[in-house]
mmCIF file of C-alpha atoms and ligand atoms in Angstrom:
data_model
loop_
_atom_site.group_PDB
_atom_site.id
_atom_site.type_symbol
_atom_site.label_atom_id
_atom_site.label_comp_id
_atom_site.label_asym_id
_atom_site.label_seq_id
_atom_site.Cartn_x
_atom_site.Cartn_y
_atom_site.Cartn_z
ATOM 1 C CA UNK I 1 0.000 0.000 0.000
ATOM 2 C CA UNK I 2 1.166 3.287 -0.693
ATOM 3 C CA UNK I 3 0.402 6.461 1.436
ATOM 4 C CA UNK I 4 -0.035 10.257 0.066
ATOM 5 C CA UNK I 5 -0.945 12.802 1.622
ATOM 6 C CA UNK I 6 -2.744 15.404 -0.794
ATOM 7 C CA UNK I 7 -3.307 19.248 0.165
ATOM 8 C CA UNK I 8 -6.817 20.336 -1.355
ATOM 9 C CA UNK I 9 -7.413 23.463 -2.287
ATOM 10 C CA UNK I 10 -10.858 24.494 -3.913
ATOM 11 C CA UNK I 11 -10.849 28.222 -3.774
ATOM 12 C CA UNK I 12 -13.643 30.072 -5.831
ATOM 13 C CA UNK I 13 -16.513 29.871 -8.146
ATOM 14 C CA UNK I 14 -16.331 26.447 -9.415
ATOM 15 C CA UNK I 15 -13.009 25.282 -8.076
ATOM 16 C CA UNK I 16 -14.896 23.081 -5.163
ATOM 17 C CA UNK I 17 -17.159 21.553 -7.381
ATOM 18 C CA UNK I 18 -14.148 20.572 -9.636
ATOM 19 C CA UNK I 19 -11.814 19.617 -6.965
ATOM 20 C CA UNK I 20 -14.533 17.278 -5.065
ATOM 21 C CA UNK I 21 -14.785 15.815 -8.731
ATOM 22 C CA UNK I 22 -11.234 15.171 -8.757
ATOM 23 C CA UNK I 23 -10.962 13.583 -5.161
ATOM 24 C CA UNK I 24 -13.997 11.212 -6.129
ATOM 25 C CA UNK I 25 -12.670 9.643 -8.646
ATOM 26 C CA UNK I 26 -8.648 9.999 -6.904
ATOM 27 C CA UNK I 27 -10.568 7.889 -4.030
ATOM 28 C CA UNK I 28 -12.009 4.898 -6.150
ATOM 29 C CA UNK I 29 -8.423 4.702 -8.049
ATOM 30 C CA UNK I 30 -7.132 4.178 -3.956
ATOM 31 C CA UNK I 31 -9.794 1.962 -3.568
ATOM 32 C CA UNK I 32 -9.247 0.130 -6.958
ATOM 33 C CA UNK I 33 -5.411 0.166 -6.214
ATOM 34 C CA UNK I 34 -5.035 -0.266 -2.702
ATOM 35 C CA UNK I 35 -3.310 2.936 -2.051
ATOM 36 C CA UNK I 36 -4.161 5.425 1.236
ATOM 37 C CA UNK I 37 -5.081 9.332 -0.388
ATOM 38 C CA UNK I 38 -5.361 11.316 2.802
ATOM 39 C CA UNK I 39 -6.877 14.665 1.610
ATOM 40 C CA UNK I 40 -6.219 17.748 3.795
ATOM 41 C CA UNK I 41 -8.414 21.225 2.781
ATOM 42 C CA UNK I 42 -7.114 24.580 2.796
ATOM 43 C CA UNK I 43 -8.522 27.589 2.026
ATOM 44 C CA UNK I 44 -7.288 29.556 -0.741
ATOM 45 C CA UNK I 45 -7.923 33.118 -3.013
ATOM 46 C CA UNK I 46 -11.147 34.678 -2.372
ATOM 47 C CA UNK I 47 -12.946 32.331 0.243
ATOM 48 C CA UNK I 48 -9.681 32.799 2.157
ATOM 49 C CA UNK I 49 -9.804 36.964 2.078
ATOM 50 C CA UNK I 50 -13.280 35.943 3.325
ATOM 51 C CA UNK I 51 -12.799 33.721 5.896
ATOM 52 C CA UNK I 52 -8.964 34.365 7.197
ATOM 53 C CA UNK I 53 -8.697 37.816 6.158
ATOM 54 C CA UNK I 54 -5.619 37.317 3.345
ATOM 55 C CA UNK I 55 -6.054 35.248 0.041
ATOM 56 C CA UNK I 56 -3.251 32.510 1.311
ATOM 57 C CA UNK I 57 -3.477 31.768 5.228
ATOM 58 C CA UNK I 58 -0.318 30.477 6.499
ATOM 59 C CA UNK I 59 -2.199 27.444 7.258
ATOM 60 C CA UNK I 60 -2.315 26.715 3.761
ATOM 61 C CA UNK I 61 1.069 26.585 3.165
ATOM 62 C CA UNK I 62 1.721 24.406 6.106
ATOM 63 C CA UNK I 63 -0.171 22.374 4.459
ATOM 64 C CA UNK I 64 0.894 22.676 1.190
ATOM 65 C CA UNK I 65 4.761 22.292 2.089
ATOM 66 C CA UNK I 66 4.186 19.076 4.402
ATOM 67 C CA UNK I 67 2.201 17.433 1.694
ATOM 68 C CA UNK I 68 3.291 15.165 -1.133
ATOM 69 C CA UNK I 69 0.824 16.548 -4.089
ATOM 70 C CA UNK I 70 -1.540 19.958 -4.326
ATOM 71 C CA UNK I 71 -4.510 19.754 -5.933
ATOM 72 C CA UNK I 72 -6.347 23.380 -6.742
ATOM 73 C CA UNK I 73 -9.643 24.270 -8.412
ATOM 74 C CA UNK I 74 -9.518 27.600 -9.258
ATOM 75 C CA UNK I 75 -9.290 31.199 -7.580
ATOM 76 C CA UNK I 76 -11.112 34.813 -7.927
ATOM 77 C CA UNK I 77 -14.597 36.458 -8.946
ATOM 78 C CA UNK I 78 -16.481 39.446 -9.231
ATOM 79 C CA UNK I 79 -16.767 39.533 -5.431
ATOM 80 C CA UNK I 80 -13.151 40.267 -4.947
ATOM 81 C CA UNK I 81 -12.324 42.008 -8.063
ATOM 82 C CA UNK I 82 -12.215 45.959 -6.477
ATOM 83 C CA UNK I 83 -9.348 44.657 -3.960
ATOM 84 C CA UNK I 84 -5.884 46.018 -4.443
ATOM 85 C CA UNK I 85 -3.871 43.716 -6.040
ATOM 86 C CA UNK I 86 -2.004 42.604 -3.007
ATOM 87 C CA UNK I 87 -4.986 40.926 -1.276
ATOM 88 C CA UNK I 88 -6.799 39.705 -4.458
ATOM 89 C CA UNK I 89 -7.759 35.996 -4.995
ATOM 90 C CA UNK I 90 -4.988 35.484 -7.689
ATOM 91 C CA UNK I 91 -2.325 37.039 -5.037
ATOM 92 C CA UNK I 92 -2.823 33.325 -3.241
ATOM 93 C CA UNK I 93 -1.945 31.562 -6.468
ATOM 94 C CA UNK I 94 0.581 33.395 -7.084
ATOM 95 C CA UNK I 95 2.218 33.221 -3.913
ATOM 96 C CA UNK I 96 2.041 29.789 -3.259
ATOM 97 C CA UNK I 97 3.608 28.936 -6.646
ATOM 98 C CA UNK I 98 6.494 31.180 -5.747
ATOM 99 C CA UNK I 99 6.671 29.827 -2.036
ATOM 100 C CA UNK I 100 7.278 26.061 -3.402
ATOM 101 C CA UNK I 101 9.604 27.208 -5.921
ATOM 102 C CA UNK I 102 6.910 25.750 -8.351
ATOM 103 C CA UNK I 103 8.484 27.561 -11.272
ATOM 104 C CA UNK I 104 7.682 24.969 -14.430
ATOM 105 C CA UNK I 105 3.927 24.917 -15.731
ATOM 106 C CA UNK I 106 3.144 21.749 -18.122
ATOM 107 C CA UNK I 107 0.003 22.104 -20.055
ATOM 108 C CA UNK I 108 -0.362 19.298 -22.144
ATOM 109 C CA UNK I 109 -2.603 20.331 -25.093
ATOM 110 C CA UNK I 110 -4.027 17.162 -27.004
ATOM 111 C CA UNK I 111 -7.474 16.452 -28.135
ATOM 112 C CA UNK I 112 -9.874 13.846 -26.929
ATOM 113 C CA UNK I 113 -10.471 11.347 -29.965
ATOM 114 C CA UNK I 114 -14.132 11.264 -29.479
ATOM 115 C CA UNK I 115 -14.456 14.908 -29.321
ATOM 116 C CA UNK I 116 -12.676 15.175 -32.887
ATOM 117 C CA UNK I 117 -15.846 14.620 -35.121
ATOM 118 C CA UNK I 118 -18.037 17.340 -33.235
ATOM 119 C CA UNK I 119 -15.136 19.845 -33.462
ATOM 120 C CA UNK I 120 -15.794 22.924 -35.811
ATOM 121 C CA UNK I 121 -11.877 22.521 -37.072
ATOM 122 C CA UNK I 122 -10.783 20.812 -39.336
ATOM 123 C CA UNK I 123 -11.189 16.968 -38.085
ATOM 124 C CA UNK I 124 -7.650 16.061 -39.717
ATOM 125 C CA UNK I 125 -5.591 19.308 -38.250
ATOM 126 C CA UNK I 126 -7.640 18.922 -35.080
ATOM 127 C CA UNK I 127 -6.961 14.844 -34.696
ATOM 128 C CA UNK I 128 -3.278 15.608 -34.568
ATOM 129 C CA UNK I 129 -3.195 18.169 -32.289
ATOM 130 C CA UNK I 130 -0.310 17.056 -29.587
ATOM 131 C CA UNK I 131 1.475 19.570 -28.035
ATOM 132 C CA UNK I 132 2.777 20.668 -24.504
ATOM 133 C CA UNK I 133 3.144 24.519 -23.249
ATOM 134 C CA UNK I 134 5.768 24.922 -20.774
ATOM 135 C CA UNK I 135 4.805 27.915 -19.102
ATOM 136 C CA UNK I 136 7.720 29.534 -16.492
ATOM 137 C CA UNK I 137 5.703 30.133 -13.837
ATOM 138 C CA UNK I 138 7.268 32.317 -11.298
ATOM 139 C CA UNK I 139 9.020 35.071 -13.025
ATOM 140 C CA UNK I 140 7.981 37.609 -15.848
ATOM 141 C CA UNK I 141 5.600 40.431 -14.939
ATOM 142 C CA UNK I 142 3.243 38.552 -12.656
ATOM 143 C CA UNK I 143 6.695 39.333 -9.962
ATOM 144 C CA UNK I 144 8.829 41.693 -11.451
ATOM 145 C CA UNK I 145 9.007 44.720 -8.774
ATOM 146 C CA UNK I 146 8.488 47.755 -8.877
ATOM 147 C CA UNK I 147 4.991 46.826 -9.131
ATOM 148 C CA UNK I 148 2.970 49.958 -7.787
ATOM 149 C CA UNK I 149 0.408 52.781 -8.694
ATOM 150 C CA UNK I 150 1.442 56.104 -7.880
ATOM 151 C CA UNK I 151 0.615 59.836 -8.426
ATOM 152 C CA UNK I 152 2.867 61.535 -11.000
ATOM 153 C CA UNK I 153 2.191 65.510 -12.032
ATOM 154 C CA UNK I 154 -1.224 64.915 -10.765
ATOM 155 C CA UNK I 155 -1.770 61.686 -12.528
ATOM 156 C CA UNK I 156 -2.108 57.895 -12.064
ATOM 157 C CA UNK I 157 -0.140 55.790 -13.515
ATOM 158 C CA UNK I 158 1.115 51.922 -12.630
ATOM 159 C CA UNK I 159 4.096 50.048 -13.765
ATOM 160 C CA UNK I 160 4.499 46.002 -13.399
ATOM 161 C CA UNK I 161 8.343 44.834 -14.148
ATOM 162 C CA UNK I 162 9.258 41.926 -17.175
ATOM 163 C CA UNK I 163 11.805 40.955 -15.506
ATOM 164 C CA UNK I 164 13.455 37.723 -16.120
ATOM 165 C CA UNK I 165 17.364 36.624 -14.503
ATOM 166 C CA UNK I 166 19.573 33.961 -17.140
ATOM 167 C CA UNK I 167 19.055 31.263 -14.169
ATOM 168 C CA UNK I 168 15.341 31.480 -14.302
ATOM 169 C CA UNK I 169 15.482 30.809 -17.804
ATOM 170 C CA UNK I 170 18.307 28.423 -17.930
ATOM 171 C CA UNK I 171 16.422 25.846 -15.567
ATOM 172 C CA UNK I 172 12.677 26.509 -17.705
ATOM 173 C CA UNK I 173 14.740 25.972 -20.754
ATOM 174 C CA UNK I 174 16.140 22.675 -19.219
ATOM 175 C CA UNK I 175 12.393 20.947 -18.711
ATOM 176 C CA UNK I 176 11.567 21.666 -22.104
ATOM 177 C CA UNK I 177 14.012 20.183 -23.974
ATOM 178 C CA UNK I 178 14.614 17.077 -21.109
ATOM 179 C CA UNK I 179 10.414 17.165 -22.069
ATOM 180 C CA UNK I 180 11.385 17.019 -25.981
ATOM 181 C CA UNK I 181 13.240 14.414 -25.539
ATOM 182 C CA UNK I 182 10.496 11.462 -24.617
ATOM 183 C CA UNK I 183 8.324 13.503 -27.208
ATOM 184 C CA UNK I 184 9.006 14.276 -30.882
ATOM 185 C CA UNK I 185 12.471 15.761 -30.210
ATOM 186 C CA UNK I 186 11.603 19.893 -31.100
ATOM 187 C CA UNK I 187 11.339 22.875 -29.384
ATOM 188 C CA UNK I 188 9.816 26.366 -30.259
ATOM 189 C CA UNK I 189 10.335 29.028 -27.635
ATOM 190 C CA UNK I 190 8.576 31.415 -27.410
ATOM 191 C CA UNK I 191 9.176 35.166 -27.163
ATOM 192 C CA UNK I 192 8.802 39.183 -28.414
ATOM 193 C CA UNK I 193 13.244 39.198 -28.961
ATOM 194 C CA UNK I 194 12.388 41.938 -31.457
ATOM 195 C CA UNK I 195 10.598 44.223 -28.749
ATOM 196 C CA UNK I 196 11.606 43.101 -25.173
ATOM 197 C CA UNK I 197 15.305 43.021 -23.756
ATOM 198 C CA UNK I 198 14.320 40.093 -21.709
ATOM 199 C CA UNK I 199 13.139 38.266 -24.966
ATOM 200 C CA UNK I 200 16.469 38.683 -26.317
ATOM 201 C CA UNK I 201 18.079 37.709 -22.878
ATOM 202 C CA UNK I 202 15.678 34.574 -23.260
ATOM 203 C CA UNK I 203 16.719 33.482 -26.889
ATOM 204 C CA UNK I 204 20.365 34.037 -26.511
ATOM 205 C CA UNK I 205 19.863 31.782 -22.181
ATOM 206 C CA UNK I 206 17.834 29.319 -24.525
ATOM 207 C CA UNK I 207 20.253 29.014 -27.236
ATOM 208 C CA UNK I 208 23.280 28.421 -24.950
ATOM 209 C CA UNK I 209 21.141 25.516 -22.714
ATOM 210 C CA UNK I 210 20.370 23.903 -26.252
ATOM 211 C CA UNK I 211 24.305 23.323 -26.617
ATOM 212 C CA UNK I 212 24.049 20.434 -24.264
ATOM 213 C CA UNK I 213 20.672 19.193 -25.886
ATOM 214 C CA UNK I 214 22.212 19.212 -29.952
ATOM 215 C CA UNK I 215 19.941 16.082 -30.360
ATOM 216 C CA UNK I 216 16.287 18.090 -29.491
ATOM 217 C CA UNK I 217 15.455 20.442 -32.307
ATOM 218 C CA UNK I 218 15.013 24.334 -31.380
ATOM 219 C CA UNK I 219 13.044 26.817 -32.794
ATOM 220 C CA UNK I 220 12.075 30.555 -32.164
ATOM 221 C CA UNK I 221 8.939 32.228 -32.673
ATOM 222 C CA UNK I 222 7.948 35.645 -31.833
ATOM 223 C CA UNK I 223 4.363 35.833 -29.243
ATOM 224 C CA UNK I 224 2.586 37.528 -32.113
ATOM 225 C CA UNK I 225 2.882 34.690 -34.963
ATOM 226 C CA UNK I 226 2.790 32.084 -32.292
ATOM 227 C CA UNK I 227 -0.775 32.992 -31.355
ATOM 228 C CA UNK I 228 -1.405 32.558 -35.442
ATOM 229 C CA UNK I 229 0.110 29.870 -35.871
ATOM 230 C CA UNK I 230 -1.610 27.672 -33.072
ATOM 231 C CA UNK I 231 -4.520 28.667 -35.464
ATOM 232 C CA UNK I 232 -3.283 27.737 -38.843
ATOM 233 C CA UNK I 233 -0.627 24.889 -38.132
ATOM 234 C CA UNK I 234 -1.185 23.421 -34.108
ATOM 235 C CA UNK I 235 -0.148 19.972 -35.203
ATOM 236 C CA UNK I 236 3.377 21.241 -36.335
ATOM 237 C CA UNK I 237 3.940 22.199 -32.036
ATOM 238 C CA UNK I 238 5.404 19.304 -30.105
ATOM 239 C CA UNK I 239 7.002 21.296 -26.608
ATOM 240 C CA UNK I 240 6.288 25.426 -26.320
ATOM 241 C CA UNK I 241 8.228 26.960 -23.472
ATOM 242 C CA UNK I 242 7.422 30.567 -22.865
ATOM 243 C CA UNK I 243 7.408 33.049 -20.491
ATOM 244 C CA UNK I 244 4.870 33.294 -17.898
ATOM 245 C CA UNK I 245 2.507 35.913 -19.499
ATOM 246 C CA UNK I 246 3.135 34.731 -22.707
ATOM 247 C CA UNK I 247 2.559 30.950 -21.422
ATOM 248 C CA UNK I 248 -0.892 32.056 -19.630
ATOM 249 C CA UNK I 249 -2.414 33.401 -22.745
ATOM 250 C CA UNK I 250 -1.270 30.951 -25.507
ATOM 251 C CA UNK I 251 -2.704 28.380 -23.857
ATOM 252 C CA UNK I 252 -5.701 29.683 -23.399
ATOM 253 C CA UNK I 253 -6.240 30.105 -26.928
ATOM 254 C CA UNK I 254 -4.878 26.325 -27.270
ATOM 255 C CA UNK I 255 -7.361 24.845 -25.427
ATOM 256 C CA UNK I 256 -9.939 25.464 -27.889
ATOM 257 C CA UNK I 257 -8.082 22.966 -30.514
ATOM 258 C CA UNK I 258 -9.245 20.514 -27.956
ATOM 259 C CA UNK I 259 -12.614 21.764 -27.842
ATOM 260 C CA UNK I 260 -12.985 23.740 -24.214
ATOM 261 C CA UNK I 261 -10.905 25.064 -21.832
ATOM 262 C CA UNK I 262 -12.601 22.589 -19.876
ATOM 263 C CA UNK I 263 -10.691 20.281 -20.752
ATOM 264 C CA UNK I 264 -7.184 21.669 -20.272
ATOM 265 C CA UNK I 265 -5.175 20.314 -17.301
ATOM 266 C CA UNK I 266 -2.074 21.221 -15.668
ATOM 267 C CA UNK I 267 0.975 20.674 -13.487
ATOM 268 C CA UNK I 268 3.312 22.889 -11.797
ATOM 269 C CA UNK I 269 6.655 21.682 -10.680
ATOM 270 C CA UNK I 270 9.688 22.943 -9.343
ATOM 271 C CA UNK I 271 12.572 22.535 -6.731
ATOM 272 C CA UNK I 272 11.255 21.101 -3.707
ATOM 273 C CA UNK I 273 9.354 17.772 -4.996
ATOM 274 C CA UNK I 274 5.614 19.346 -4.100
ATOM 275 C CA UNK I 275 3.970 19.822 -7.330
ATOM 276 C CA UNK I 276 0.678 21.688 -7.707
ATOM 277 C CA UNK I 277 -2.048 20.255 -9.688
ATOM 278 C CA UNK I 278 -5.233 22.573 -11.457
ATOM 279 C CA UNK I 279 -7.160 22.910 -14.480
ATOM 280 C CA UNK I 280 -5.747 25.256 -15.999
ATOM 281 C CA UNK I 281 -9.505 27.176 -16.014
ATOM 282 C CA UNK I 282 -10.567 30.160 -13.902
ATOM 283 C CA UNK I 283 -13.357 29.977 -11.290
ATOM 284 C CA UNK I 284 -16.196 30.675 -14.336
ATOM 285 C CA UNK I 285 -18.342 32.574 -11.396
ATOM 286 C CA UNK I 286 -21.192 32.680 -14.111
ATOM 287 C CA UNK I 287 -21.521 29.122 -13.651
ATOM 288 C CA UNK I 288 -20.152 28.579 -10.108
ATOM 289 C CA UNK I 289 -22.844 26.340 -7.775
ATOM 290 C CA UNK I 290 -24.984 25.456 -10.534
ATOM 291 C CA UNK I 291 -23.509 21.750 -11.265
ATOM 292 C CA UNK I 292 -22.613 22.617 -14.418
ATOM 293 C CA UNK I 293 -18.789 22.779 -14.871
ATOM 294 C CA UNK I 294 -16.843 20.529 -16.800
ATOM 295 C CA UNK I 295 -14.597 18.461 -14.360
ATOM 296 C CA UNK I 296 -12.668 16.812 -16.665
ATOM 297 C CA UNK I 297 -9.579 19.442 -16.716
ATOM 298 C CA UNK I 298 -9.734 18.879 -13.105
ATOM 299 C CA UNK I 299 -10.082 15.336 -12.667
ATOM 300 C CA UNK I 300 -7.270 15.255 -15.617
ATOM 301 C CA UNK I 301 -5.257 16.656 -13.154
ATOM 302 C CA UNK I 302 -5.357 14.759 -10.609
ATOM 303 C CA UNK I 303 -3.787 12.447 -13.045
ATOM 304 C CA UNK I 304 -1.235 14.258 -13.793
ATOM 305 C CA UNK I 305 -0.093 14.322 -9.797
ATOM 306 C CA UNK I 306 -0.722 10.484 -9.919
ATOM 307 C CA UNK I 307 1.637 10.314 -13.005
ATOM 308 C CA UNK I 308 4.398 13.397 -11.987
ATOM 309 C CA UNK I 309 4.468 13.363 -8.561
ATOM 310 C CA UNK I 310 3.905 9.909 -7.009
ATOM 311 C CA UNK I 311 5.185 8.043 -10.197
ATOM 312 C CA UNK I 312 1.996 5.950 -10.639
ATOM 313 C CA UNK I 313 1.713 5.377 -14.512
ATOM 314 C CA UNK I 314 -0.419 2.698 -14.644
ATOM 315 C CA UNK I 315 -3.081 5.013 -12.417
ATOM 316 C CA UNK I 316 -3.106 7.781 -14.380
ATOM 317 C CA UNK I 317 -3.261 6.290 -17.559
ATOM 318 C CA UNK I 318 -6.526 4.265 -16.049
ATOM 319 C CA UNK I 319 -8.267 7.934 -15.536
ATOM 320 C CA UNK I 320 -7.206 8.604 -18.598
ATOM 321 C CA UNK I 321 -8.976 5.859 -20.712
ATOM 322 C CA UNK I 322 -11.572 6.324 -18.271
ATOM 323 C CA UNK I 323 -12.398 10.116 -19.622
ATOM 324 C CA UNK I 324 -12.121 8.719 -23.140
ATOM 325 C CA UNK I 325 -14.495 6.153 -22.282
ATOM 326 C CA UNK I 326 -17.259 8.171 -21.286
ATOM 327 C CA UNK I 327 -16.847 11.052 -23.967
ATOM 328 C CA UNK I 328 -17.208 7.930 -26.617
ATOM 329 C CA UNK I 329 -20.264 7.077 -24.534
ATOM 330 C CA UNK I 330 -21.789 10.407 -25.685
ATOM 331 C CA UNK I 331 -21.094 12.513 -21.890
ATOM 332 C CA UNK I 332 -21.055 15.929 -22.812
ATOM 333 C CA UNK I 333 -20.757 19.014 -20.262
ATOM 334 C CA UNK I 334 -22.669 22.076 -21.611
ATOM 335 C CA UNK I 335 -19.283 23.527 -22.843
ATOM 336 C CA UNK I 336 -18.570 20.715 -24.958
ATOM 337 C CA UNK I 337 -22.274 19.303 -25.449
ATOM 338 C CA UNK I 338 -24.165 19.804 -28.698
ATOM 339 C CA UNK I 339 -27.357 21.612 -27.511
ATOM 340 C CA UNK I 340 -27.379 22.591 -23.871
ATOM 341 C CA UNK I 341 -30.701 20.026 -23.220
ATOM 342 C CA UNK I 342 -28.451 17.626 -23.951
ATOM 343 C CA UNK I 343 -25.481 18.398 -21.319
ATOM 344 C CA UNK I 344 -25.067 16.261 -18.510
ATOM 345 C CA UNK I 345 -24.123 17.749 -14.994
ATOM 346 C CA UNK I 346 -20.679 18.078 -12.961
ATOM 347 C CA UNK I 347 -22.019 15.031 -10.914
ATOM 348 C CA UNK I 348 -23.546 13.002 -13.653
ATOM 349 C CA UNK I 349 -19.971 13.235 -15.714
ATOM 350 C CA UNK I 350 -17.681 12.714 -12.510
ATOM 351 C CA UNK I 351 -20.037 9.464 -11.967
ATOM 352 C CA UNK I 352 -19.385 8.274 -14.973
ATOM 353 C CA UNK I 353 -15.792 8.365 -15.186
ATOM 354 C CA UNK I 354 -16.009 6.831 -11.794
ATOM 355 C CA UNK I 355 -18.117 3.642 -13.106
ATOM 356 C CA UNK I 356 -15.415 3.937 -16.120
ATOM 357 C CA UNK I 357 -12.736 2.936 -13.927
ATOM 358 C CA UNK I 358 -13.780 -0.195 -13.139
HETATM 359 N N1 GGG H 1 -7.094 27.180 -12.009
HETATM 360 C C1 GGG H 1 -6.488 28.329 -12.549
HETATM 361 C C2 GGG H 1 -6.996 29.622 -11.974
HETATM 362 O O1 GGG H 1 -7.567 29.679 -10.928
HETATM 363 N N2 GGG H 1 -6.757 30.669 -12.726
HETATM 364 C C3 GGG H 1 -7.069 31.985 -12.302
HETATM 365 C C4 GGG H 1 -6.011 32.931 -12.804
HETATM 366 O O2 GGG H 1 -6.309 33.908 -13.443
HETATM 367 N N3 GGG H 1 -4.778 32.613 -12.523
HETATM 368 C C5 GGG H 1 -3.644 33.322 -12.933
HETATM 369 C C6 GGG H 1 -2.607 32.374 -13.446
HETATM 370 O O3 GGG H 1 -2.880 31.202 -13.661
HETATM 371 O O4 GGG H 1 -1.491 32.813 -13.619
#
């Protein structure tokens, strides 16, 4: 038997209906495999500012650090959204990334096979479509100081830093070729080199880390025709690595290859061995309580911390199938369904990748 200990951390709008989704079907694989999950809650982003007074309580990351996987639903909403940027939801995300050193974000980007007839792209571009982002995740403007408002000649203004050292980029650079390497061997990174200083500083850090990985092919792309051509050629992507703004918006916009941000899952890892696991989704507070958010990005998550951090392959893969399984079957959220009479809810899809399991 094998014991893991597994922080949960819902957060906002629809993170705790996603995040109970996940820990359903993370308790049937411990019951199907004979493993102990021993889930500990923490409150996180908006519910925490409500409850504890700060969007990360220092209970949290007690929690967090002592644990051996994080799983998060998702943070921030309307409620919340007139705060000062130091006590918003969001500040709890991005605190406890940079507090666990969790610096490299994987975002696998492939679509489901029975979701390829329905899509409205072209079924053979959309079919192929196989691609991870590697997203740096604790550097770039989300951190770069100064970040401030203040009063100049009688006017506002606000500054936020891109600010980026060679180490950061040298050890981001590192996962995504070391990544490249059990995929199709290439590279594209990522950047604005013909704008931004730290875009240069980023090609020329990338170019030198690629000396010692001659056997992965590398590529550059500027932000602007990446964004165009995850449109017009996504199946000619195998590993992205980008900055962290950069990161957070492409793959956005790479989700819907797959059919719904939904569907997207995700995986931050770093330097200490605790890796954080969340759709990579918002809270969607338009939705949030009604049972109708998809909790497959989610529950894919939880796979990925089965598959990343405790090394279970076999596990993961089962959830896996499992989602396949039930999207052949015809299970359709509303974000994904047909016609919205047809949609099935958060519960009704969980329990069916549940029964898939088996
Ligand atoms: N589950 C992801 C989430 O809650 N996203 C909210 C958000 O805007 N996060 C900022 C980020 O991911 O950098």
């Amino acid at each position: 038997m094998t014991k893991k200990t597994i922080a949960v951390l819902p957060g906002d709008g629809i993170g705790p209906e996603v995040t109970r989704a996940a820990i359903q079907v993370l308790e049937n694989i411990a019951r199907l495999h004979d493993h102990e999950f021993v889930f500990k809650e923490g409150l996180i982003g908006g519910s925490a500012i409500d409850e504890k007074g700060g969007p990360l309580p220092l209970e949290t990351k007690e929690i967090s650090a002592a644990s051996d996987g994080i799983l998060l639903g998702a943070v921030g909403g309307p409620k919340w959204d007139r705060l000062p940027g130091a006590n918003r939801p969001e500040k709890g995300l991005l605190e406890i990334r940079k507090a666990l050193d969790l610096y490299a974000n994987l975002r696998p980007v492939k679509t489901y096979s029975a979701l390829i007839e329905s899509s409205p792209l072209k079924k053979e571009i959309v079919a192929d479509v196989d691609f991870v982002i590697i997203r740096e995740l604790t550097g770039g403007l989300y951190f770069g100081e100064p970040k401030k408002r203040e009063e100049i000649d009688g006017e506002t203004q606000a500054v936020d830093t891109l600010l980026y050292k060679e180490s950061e980029i040298k050890r981001i650079a590192e996962r995504a070729f070391q990544a490249a390497r059990v995929r199709e061997g290439k590279v594209v990174s990522v950047d604005k080199a013909n704008v931004l200083e730290s875009s240069r500083l980023w090609r020329e850090t990338v170019d030198d880390v690629h000396d010692s990985y001659s056997d992965v092919e590398l590529s550059h792309m500027l932000v602007d025709n990446a964004a165009m051509q995850l449109i017009a050629q996504p199946t000619s992507f195998d590993v992205i690595v980008t900055e962290n703004t950069f990161g957070d918006i492409l793959s956005d916009e790479a989700s819907m290859l797959t059919g719904s941000l939904g569907l997207l899952p995700s995986a931050s890892m770093g330097s200490t061995g605790v890796g954080l696991y969340e759709p990579v989704h918002g809270s969607a507070p338009d939705i949030a309580g009604e049972n109708r958010a998809n909790p497959l990005a989610a529950i894919s998550s939880a796979a990925m911390m089965l598959k990343y951090g405790f090394g279970m392959e076999k596990e993961a893969e089962q959830i896996e199938a499992a989602i396949e399984k039930v999207l052949a079957e015809g299970y359709r959220t509303s974000d994904i369904a047909a016609k919205t009479d047809d949609a099935v809810t958060t519960t009704e899809m969980t329990d069916a990748v549940v029964k898939a399991l088996e």
